[in-house]
PDB file of C-alpha atoms in Angstrom:
ATOM      1  CA  MET A   1     -14.959  -7.314  24.845  1.00  0.00           C
ATOM      2  CA  ALA A   2     -12.695  -6.932  21.824  1.00  0.00           C
ATOM      3  CA  LEU A   3     -13.354  -4.104  19.409  1.00  0.00           C
ATOM      4  CA  LYS A   4     -14.431  -5.115  15.917  1.00  0.00           C
ATOM      5  CA  ALA A   5     -13.121  -3.836  12.616  1.00  0.00           C
ATOM      6  CA  THR A   6     -14.986  -0.974  10.969  1.00  0.00           C
ATOM      7  CA  ILE A   7     -16.104  -1.746   7.425  1.00  0.00           C
ATOM      8  CA  PHE A   8     -15.509   0.804   4.669  1.00  0.00           C
ATOM      9  CA  LYS A   9     -16.717   0.517   1.070  1.00  0.00           C
ATOM     10  CA  ALA A  10     -14.954   2.148  -1.861  1.00  0.00           C
ATOM     11  CA  ASP A  11     -15.751   2.231  -5.553  1.00  0.00           C
ATOM     12  CA  LEU A  12     -12.296   2.795  -7.024  1.00  0.00           C
ATOM     13  CA  GLN A  13     -11.761   3.789 -10.656  1.00  0.00           C
ATOM     14  CA  ILE A  14      -8.183   3.382 -11.839  1.00  0.00           C
ATOM     15  CA  SER A  15      -6.564   4.859 -14.951  1.00  0.00           C
ATOM     16  CA  ASP A  16      -2.910   3.822 -14.808  1.00  0.00           C
ATOM     17  CA  MET A  17      -1.338   4.958 -18.056  1.00  0.00           C
ATOM     18  CA  ASP A  18       2.124   3.813 -16.904  1.00  0.00           C
ATOM     19  CA  ARG A  19       0.947   0.173 -16.636  1.00  0.00           C
ATOM     20  CA  ASN A  20      -1.793   0.475 -19.269  1.00  0.00           C
ATOM     21  CA  TYR A  21      -4.310  -0.664 -16.632  1.00  0.00           C
ATOM     22  CA  TYR A  22      -7.870   0.638 -16.536  1.00  0.00           C
ATOM     23  CA  GLY A  23     -10.476  -0.779 -14.207  1.00  0.00           C
ATOM     24  CA  THR A  24     -13.128  -0.276 -11.578  1.00  0.00           C
ATOM     25  CA  HIS A  25     -13.010  -2.114  -8.269  1.00  0.00           C
ATOM     26  CA  ALA A  26     -15.660  -2.386  -5.564  1.00  0.00           C
ATOM     27  CA  LEU A  27     -13.540  -2.649  -2.410  1.00  0.00           C
ATOM     28  CA  THR A  28     -14.593  -3.697   1.062  1.00  0.00           C
ATOM     29  CA  ILE A  29     -11.967  -2.600   3.567  1.00  0.00           C
ATOM     30  CA  ALA A  30     -11.926  -3.813   7.156  1.00  0.00           C
ATOM     31  CA  ARG A  31     -10.211  -1.141   9.247  1.00  0.00           C
ATOM     32  CA  HIS A  32      -8.657  -2.607  12.398  1.00  0.00           C
ATOM     33  CA  PRO A  33      -9.586  -0.651  15.567  1.00  0.00           C
ATOM     34  CA  SER A  34      -5.979   0.534  15.924  1.00  0.00           C
ATOM     35  CA  GLU A  35      -5.674   1.597  12.273  1.00  0.00           C
ATOM     36  CA  THR A  36      -5.930   5.278  11.328  1.00  0.00           C
ATOM     37  CA  ASP A  37      -7.718   6.737   8.313  1.00  0.00           C
ATOM     38  CA  GLU A  38      -4.282   7.742   7.018  1.00  0.00           C
ATOM     39  CA  ARG A  39      -2.975   4.153   7.054  1.00  0.00           C
ATOM     40  CA  MET A  40      -6.176   2.769   5.538  1.00  0.00           C
ATOM     41  CA  MET A  41      -6.047   5.270   2.680  1.00  0.00           C
ATOM     42  CA  VAL A  42      -2.389   4.436   1.984  1.00  0.00           C
ATOM     43  CA  ARG A  43      -3.501   0.779   1.751  1.00  0.00           C
ATOM     44  CA  ILE A  44      -6.086   1.830  -0.857  1.00  0.00           C
ATOM     45  CA  LEU A  45      -3.384   3.799  -2.692  1.00  0.00           C
ATOM     46  CA  ALA A  46      -1.171   0.677  -2.718  1.00  0.00           C
ATOM     47  CA  PHE A  47      -4.110  -1.318  -4.120  1.00  0.00           C
ATOM     48  CA  ALA A  48      -4.617   1.261  -6.872  1.00  0.00           C
ATOM     49  CA  LEU A  49      -0.934   1.240  -7.845  1.00  0.00           C
ATOM     50  CA  HIS A  50      -0.849  -2.565  -8.174  1.00  0.00           C
ATOM     51  CA  ALA A  51      -4.464  -3.336  -9.124  1.00  0.00           C
ATOM     52  CA  HIS A  52      -4.919  -6.789 -10.557  1.00  0.00           C
ATOM     53  CA  GLU A  53      -7.745  -9.317 -10.514  1.00  0.00           C
ATOM     54  CA  LEU A  54      -5.761 -11.495  -8.069  1.00  0.00           C
ATOM     55  CA  LEU A  55      -4.662  -8.685  -5.712  1.00  0.00           C
ATOM     56  CA  ALA A  56      -6.388  -8.958  -2.333  1.00  0.00           C
ATOM     57  CA  PHE A  57      -6.304  -7.331   1.071  1.00  0.00           C
ATOM     58  CA  GLY A  58      -4.635  -9.484   3.717  1.00  0.00           C
ATOM     59  CA  LYS A  59      -5.460  -9.555   7.404  1.00  0.00           C
ATOM     60  CA  GLY A  60      -2.759  -6.908   7.905  1.00  0.00           C
ATOM     61  CA  LEU A  61      -2.589  -5.635  11.479  1.00  0.00           C
ATOM     62  CA  SER A  62      -4.487  -8.587  12.917  1.00  0.00           C
ATOM     63  CA  THR A  63      -1.900 -11.221  11.907  1.00  0.00           C
ATOM     64  CA  ASP A  64       1.859 -11.451  11.446  1.00  0.00           C
ATOM     65  CA  GLU A  65       1.563 -14.079   8.715  1.00  0.00           C
ATOM     66  CA  GLU A  66      -0.156 -11.897   6.118  1.00  0.00           C
ATOM     67  CA  PRO A  67       0.703  -8.564   4.507  1.00  0.00           C
ATOM     68  CA  ASP A  68      -1.586  -5.596   4.025  1.00  0.00           C
ATOM     69  CA  LEU A  69      -2.143  -6.726   0.428  1.00  0.00           C
ATOM     70  CA  TRP A  70      -0.926  -9.637  -1.609  1.00  0.00           C
ATOM     71  CA  GLN A  71      -1.228 -11.251  -4.977  1.00  0.00           C
ATOM     72  CA  LYS A  72      -0.959 -14.999  -5.292  1.00  0.00           C
ATOM     73  CA  ASP A  73      -0.788 -16.989  -8.495  1.00  0.00           C
ATOM     74  CA  LEU A  74      -3.185 -19.831  -9.232  1.00  0.00           C
ATOM     75  CA  THR A  75      -0.916 -22.326  -7.415  1.00  0.00           C
ATOM     76  CA  GLY A  76      -0.985 -20.235  -4.217  1.00  0.00           C
ATOM     77  CA  ALA A  77       2.581 -18.930  -4.587  1.00  0.00           C
ATOM     78  CA  ILE A  78       2.933 -15.301  -3.507  1.00  0.00           C
ATOM     79  CA  ASP A  79       3.884 -13.084  -6.444  1.00  0.00           C
ATOM     80  CA  LEU A  80       3.536  -9.736  -4.657  1.00  0.00           C
ATOM     81  CA  TRP A  81       3.615  -8.798  -0.960  1.00  0.00           C
ATOM     82  CA  LEU A  82       2.622  -5.197  -0.118  1.00  0.00           C
ATOM     83  CA  GLU A  83       3.243  -3.593   3.278  1.00  0.00           C
ATOM     84  CA  VAL A  84       2.145  -0.179   4.525  1.00  0.00           C
ATOM     85  CA  GLY A  85       3.899   1.786   7.267  1.00  0.00           C
ATOM     86  CA  GLN A  86       7.190   0.942   8.931  1.00  0.00           C
ATOM     87  CA  PRO A  87       7.356  -2.858   9.203  1.00  0.00           C
ATOM     88  CA  ASP A  88      10.065  -4.641  11.152  1.00  0.00           C
ATOM     89  CA  GLU A  89      13.106  -5.583   9.040  1.00  0.00           C
ATOM     90  CA  LYS A  90      12.844  -9.256  10.130  1.00  0.00           C
ATOM     91  CA  ARG A  91       9.266  -9.331   8.834  1.00  0.00           C
ATOM     92  CA  LEU A  92      10.395  -7.844   5.515  1.00  0.00           C
ATOM     93  CA  LEU A  93      13.305 -10.277   5.104  1.00  0.00           C
ATOM     94  CA  LYS A  94      10.931 -13.175   5.811  1.00  0.00           C
ATOM     95  CA  ALA A  95       8.489 -11.758   3.242  1.00  0.00           C
ATOM     96  CA  CYS A  96      11.316 -11.470   0.689  1.00  0.00           C
ATOM     97  CA  GLY A  97      11.936 -15.185   1.129  1.00  0.00           C
ATOM     98  CA  ARG A  98       8.252 -16.023   0.632  1.00  0.00           C
ATOM     99  CA  ALA A  99       7.280 -13.687  -2.230  1.00  0.00           C
ATOM    100  CA  GLY A 100       8.563 -12.901  -5.677  1.00  0.00           C
ATOM    101  CA  GLU A 101       8.421  -9.154  -4.977  1.00  0.00           C
ATOM    102  CA  VAL A 102       7.956  -7.158  -1.774  1.00  0.00           C
ATOM    103  CA  ILE A 103       6.998  -3.483  -1.799  1.00  0.00           C
ATOM    104  CA  VAL A 104       6.640  -1.151   1.188  1.00  0.00           C
ATOM    105  CA  TYR A 105       4.757   2.156   1.158  1.00  0.00           C
ATOM    106  CA  SER A 106       6.043   4.083   4.137  1.00  0.00           C
ATOM    107  CA  TYR A 107       4.395   7.293   5.261  1.00  0.00           C
ATOM    108  CA  SER A 108       4.380   9.833   8.126  1.00  0.00           C
ATOM    109  CA  ASN A 109       7.129  11.955   9.585  1.00  0.00           C
ATOM    110  CA  ALA A 110       8.707   8.817  11.090  1.00  0.00           C
ATOM    111  CA  ALA A 111       9.385   7.236   7.662  1.00  0.00           C
ATOM    112  CA  ASN A 112      12.893   8.686   7.289  1.00  0.00           C
ATOM    113  CA  VAL A 113      13.890   7.678  10.823  1.00  0.00           C
ATOM    114  CA  TRP A 114      12.543   4.148  10.272  1.00  0.00           C
ATOM    115  CA  TRP A 115      14.407   3.779   6.974  1.00  0.00           C
ATOM    116  CA  ASN A 116      17.680   5.066   8.427  1.00  0.00           C
ATOM    117  CA  GLN A 117      17.445   2.437  11.178  1.00  0.00           C
ATOM    118  CA  CYS A 118      16.765  -0.562   8.936  1.00  0.00           C
ATOM    119  CA  ALA A 119      18.307   0.311   5.542  1.00  0.00           C
ATOM    120  CA  ALA A 120      21.597  -1.510   6.111  1.00  0.00           C
ATOM    121  CA  LYS A 121      19.826  -4.708   7.198  1.00  0.00           C
ATOM    122  CA  LEU A 122      17.560  -4.647   4.136  1.00  0.00           C
ATOM    123  CA  GLU A 123      20.245  -3.811   1.579  1.00  0.00           C
ATOM    124  CA  ARG A 124      20.740  -7.472   0.559  1.00  0.00           C
ATOM    125  CA  ALA A 125      17.042  -8.018  -0.214  1.00  0.00           C
ATOM    126  CA  ARG A 126      17.110  -7.907  -4.000  1.00  0.00           C
ATOM    127  CA  ASN A 127      13.331  -8.292  -4.442  1.00  0.00           C
ATOM    128  CA  LEU A 128      12.444  -5.421  -2.083  1.00  0.00           C
ATOM    129  CA  ARG A 129      11.314  -1.940  -3.065  1.00  0.00           C
ATOM    130  CA  VAL A 130      10.560   0.742  -0.487  1.00  0.00           C
ATOM    131  CA  TYR A 131       8.728   3.975  -1.290  1.00  0.00           C
ATOM    132  CA  ARG A 132       7.902   6.998   0.796  1.00  0.00           C
ATOM    133  CA  VAL A 133       4.513   8.674   0.540  1.00  0.00           C
ATOM    134  CA  PRO A 134       5.026  12.349   1.455  1.00  0.00           C
ATOM    135  CA  THR A 135       3.417  13.268   4.777  1.00  0.00           C
ATOM    136  CA  GLU A 136       1.335  16.050   3.209  1.00  0.00           C
ATOM    137  CA  ALA A 137      -0.063  13.577   0.677  1.00  0.00           C
ATOM    138  CA  SER A 138      -0.885  10.835   3.216  1.00  0.00           C
ATOM    139  CA  LEU A 139      -2.632  13.363   5.461  1.00  0.00           C
ATOM    140  CA  ALA A 140      -4.595  14.719   2.482  1.00  0.00           C
ATOM    141  CA  LEU A 141      -5.573  11.144   1.570  1.00  0.00           C
ATOM    142  CA  SER A 142      -6.870  10.593   5.101  1.00  0.00           C
ATOM    143  CA  ALA A 143      -9.234  13.540   4.608  1.00  0.00           C
ATOM    144  CA  LEU A 144     -10.895  11.569   1.766  1.00  0.00           C
ATOM    145  CA  ALA A 145     -11.838   8.675   4.089  1.00  0.00           C
ATOM    146  CA  GLN A 146     -15.552   8.006   4.468  1.00  0.00           C
ATOM    147  CA  ARG A 147     -17.508   4.861   5.231  1.00  0.00           C
ATOM    148  CA  SER A 148     -18.718   4.876   1.616  1.00  0.00           C
ATOM    149  CA  MET A 149     -16.318   6.376  -0.947  1.00  0.00           C
ATOM    150  CA  GLN A 150     -16.208   7.111  -4.663  1.00  0.00           C
ATOM    151  CA  LEU A 151     -12.513   7.336  -5.532  1.00  0.00           C
ATOM    152  CA  GLN A 152     -10.531   7.860  -8.713  1.00  0.00           C
ATOM    153  CA  CYS A 153      -6.820   7.214  -9.170  1.00  0.00           C
ATOM    154  CA  THR A 154      -4.920   8.404 -12.217  1.00  0.00           C
ATOM    155  CA  VAL A 155      -1.262   7.530 -12.797  1.00  0.00           C
ATOM    156  CA  GLN A 156       0.837   9.025 -15.576  1.00  0.00           C
ATOM    157  CA  ASP A 157       4.605   9.407 -15.881  1.00  0.00           C
ATOM    158  CA  GLY A 158       5.092   8.452 -12.225  1.00  0.00           C
ATOM    159  CA  GLN A 159       2.665  11.136 -11.063  1.00  0.00           C
ATOM    160  CA  ILE A 160      -0.387  10.047  -9.060  1.00  0.00           C
ATOM    161  CA  TRP A 161      -3.674  11.915  -8.658  1.00  0.00           C
ATOM    162  CA  PHE A 162      -6.143  10.504  -6.173  1.00  0.00           C
ATOM    163  CA  SER A 163      -9.617  12.041  -6.046  1.00  0.00           C
ATOM    164  CA  GLY A 164     -12.695  11.707  -3.878  1.00  0.00           C
ATOM    165  CA  GLY A 165     -15.632  14.099  -4.161  1.00  0.00           C
ATOM    166  CA  ASP A 166     -14.339  17.570  -4.957  1.00  0.00           C
ATOM    167  CA  GLU A 167     -10.867  16.947  -3.503  1.00  0.00           C
ATOM    168  CA  THR A 168      -7.802  15.817  -5.458  1.00  0.00           C
ATOM    169  CA  VAL A 169      -4.494  14.787  -3.911  1.00  0.00           C
ATOM    170  CA  HIS A 170      -1.299  14.875  -5.981  1.00  0.00           C
ATOM    171  CA  ILE A 171       1.259  12.287  -4.892  1.00  0.00           C
ATOM    172  CA  GLU A 172       4.898  11.929  -5.875  1.00  0.00           C
ATOM    173  CA  LEU A 173       6.493   8.877  -4.336  1.00  0.00           C
ATOM    174  CA  SER A 174      10.194   8.873  -3.557  1.00  0.00           C
ATOM    175  CA  ALA A 175      12.204   5.657  -3.506  1.00  0.00           C
ATOM    176  CA  PHE A 176      14.168   4.625  -0.423  1.00  0.00           C
ATOM    177  CA  LYS A 177      15.095   1.359  -2.154  1.00  0.00           C
ATOM    178  CA  ASN A 178      14.281   0.474  -5.738  1.00  0.00           C
ATOM    179  CA  GLY A 179      15.109  -3.251  -5.835  1.00  0.00           C
ATOM    180  CA  GLN A 180      18.245  -5.093  -6.946  1.00  0.00           C
ATOM    181  CA  GLY A 181      20.034  -4.860  -3.602  1.00  0.00           C
TER     182      GLY A 181
END
């Protein structure tokens, strides 16, 4: 018998002063049986950094045809394709052909090794941005994971503060690739 996804609920308050975006989102997150709390929380971080009324979670790990998150316009064209982890470079190049913008949030100690292996192949992708979430930050985010969460995300001057309960995680992303080939 196949294992089923575990459902998590998050009330996420976002104050993104860099984008002038302020909103509250009631998220339902299906965590695949093979997904860790760390990866799930980085998906929520990616949602917070790109929050929009049309941004939605994709099927992620359970299908190769959908990203972790995506934003489509009203015609169904993909404006934004968000990946979490260390996706295959062929998958990313295919995504770059399908979407207006592709962004990867890589995390864990393996992020640098992954990027060093695929950077040359991804250099020509002009609509690709790749960021690294520091390992300490992604592990601290995983400690916030609960089946029912009250989360706050504040972004100002490129600095990110993610809070749940009494814990706050400070995150500074570093760019592996910042678009424009």
